[in-house]
mmCIF file of C-alpha atoms in Angstrom:
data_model
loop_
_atom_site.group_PDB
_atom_site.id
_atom_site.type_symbol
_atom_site.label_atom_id
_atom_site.label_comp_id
_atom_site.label_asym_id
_atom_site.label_seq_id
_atom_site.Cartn_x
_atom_site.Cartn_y
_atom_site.Cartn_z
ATOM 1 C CA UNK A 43 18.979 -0.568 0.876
ATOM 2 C CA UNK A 44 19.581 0.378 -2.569
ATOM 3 C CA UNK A 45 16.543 0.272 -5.118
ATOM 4 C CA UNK A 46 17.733 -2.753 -7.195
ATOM 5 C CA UNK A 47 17.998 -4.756 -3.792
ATOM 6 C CA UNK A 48 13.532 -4.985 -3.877
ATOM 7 C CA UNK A 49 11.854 -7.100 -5.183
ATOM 8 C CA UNK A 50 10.111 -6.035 -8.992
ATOM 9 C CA UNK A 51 6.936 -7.254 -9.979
ATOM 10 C CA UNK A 52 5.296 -6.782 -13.565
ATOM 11 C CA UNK A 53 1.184 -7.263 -14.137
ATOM 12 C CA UNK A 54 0.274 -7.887 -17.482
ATOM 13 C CA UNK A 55 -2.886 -7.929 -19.136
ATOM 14 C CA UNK A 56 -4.549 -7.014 -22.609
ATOM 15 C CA UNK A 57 -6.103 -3.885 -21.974
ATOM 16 C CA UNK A 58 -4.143 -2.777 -18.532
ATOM 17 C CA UNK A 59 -7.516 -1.443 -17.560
ATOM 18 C CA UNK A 60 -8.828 -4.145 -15.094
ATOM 19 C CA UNK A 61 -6.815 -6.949 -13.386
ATOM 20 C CA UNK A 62 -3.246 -5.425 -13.709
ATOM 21 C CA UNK A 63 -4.269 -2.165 -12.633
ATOM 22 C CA UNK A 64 -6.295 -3.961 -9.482
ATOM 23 C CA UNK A 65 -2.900 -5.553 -8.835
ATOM 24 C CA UNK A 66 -0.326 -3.277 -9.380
ATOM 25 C CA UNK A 67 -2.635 -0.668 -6.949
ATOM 26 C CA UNK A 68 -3.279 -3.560 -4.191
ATOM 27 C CA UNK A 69 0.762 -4.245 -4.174
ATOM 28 C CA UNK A 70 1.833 -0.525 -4.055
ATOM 29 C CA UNK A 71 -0.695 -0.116 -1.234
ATOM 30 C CA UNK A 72 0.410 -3.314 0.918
ATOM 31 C CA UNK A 73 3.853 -3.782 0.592
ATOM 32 C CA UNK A 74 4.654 0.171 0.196
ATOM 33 C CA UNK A 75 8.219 0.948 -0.366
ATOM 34 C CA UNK A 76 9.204 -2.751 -0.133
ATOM 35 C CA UNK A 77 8.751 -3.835 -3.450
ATOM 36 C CA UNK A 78 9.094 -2.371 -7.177
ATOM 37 C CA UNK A 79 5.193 -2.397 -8.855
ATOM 38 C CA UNK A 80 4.812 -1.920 -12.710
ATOM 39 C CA UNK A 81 2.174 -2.687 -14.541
ATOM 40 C CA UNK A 82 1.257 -3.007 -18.664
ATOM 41 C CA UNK A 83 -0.829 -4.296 -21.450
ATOM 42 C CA UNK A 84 -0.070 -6.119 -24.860
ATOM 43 C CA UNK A 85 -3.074 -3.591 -26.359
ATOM 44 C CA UNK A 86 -3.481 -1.329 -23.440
ATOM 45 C CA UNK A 87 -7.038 0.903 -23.470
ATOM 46 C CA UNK A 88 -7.245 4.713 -23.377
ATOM 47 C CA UNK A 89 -8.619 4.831 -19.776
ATOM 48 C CA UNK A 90 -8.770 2.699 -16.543
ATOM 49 C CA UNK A 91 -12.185 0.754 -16.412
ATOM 50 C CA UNK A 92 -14.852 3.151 -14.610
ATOM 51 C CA UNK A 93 -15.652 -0.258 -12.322
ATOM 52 C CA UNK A 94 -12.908 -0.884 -11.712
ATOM 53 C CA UNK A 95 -11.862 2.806 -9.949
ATOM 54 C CA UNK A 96 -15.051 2.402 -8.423
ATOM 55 C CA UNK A 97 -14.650 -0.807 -6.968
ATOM 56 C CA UNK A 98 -10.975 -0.072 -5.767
ATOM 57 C CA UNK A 99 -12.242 3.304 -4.152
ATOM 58 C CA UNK A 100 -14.353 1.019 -1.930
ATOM 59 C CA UNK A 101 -11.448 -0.698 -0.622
ATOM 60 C CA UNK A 102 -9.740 2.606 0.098
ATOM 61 C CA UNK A 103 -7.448 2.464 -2.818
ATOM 62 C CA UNK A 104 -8.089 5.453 -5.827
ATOM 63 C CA UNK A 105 -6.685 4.017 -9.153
ATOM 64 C CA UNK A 106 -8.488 7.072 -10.986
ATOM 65 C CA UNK A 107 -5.287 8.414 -12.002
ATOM 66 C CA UNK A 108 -4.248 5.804 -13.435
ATOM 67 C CA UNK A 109 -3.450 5.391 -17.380
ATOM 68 C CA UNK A 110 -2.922 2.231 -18.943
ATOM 69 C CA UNK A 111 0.670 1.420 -20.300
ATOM 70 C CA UNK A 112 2.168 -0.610 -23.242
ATOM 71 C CA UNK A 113 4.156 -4.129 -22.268
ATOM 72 C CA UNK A 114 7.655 -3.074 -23.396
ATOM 73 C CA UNK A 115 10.127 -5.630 -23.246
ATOM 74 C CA UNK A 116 12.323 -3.716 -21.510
ATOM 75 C CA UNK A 117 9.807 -3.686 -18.631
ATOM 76 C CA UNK A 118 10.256 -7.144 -18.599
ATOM 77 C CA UNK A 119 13.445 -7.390 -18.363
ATOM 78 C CA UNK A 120 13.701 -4.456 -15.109
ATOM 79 C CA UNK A 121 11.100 -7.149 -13.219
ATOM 80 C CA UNK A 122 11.893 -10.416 -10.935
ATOM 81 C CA UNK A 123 8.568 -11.331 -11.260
ATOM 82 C CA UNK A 124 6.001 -11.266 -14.111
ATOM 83 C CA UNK A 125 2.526 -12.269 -13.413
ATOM 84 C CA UNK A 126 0.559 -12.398 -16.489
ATOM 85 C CA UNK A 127 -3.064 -12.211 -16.559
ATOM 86 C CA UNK A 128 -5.105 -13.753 -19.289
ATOM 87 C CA UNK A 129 -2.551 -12.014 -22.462
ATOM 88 C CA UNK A 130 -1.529 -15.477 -23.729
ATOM 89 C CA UNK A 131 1.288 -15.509 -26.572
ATOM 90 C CA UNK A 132 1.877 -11.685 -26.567
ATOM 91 C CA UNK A 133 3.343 -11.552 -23.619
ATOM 92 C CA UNK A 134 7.357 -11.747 -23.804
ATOM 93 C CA UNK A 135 9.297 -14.694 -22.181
ATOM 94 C CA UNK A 136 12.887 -13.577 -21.121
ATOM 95 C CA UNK A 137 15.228 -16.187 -19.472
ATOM 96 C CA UNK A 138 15.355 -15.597 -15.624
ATOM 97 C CA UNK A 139 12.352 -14.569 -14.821
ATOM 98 C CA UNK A 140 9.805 -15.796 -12.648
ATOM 99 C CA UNK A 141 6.634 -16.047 -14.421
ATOM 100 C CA UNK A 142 3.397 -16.579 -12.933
ATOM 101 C CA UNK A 143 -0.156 -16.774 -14.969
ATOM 102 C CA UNK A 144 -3.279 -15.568 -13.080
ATOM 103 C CA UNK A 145 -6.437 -17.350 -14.276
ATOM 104 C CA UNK A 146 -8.511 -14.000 -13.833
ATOM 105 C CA UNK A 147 -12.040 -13.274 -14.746
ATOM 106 C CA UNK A 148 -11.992 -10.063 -17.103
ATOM 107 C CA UNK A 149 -13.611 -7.041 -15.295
ATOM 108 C CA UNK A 150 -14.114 -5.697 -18.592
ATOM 109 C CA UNK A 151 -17.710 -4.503 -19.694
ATOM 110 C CA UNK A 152 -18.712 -5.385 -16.564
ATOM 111 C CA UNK A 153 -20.755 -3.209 -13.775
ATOM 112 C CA UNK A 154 -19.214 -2.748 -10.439
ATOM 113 C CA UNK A 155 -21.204 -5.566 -8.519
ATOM 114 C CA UNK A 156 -19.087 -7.890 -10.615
ATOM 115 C CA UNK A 157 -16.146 -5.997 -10.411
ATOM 116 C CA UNK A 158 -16.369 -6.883 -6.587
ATOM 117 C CA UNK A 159 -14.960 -10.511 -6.260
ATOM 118 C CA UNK A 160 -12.160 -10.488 -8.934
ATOM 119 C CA UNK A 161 -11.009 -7.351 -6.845
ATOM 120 C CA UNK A 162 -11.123 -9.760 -3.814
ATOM 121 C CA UNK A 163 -9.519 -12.534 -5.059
ATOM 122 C CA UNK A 164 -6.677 -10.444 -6.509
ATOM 123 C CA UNK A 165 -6.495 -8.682 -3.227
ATOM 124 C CA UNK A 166 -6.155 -12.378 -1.719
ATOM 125 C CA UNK A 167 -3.351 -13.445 -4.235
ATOM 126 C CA UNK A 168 -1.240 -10.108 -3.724
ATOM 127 C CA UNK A 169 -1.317 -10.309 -0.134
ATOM 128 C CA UNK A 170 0.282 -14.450 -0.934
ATOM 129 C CA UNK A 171 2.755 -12.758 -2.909
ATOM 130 C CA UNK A 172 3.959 -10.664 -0.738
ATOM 131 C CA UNK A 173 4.335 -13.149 2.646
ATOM 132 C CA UNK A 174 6.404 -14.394 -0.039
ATOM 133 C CA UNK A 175 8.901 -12.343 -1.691
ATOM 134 C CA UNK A 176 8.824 -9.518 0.784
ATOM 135 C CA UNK A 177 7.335 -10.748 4.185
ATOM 136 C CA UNK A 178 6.784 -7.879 6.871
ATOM 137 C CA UNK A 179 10.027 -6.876 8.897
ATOM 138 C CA UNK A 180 11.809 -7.633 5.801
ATOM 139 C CA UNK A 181 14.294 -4.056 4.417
#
């Protein structure tokens, strides 16, 4: 299967220091090698959020390497999918593309202990997405 065959998925936030990285690292690490994972920000921040690495190293997944991208359009446009996640008008809209908005709590500023559920729930909603655009047996 050639690389353009997967499925692509862009996360989008503001800072791509929370949510999108949460995302983007829960996709990679449950679909693998069966779907494309980018992730970006309209205003990304220098670093990763330090509760957020710490809350993803508890489920098993190090984001500490990590380093928070600008939203190019041309990112956009190399995705199938393009789940935004709380960056309102400064996100691009290209025709074709499946856009989904995840109502997200902001990890930022906040300690690990309430790092802890949005982690969770985003865990929840990647493991939706990928029953449905790349189930397990699919390749």
């Amino acid at each position: 299967m050639s690389d353009t065959a997967l499925p692509s998925v862009l996360f989008v936030c503001v800072h791509n220091a929370g949510r999108s990285q949460m995302a983007a690292a829960f996709l990679t690490h449950l679909a693998g090698d069966r779907v494309q994972v980018r992730s970006a920000g309209s205003a990304p921040a220098d670093t990763v959020n330090p509760s957020v690495v710490a809350a993803m190293a508890e489920a098993g997944i190090d984001v500490s390497a990590e380093v928070p991208k600008v939203l190019t359009v041309d990112a956009v446009q190399a995705s199938d999918v393009v789940i935004t996640m709380g960056c309102g008008d400064t996100c691009p809209v290209l025709p074709g593309k499946r856009y989904l908005d995840w109502q997200l709590t902001d990890p930022a500023g906040q300690g690990v202990e309430a790092v802890r559920p949005i982690r969770d729930e985003v865990e929840q909603r990647i493991r939706g997405l990928i029953d449905e655009i790349a189930p397990a047996g699919q390749s």
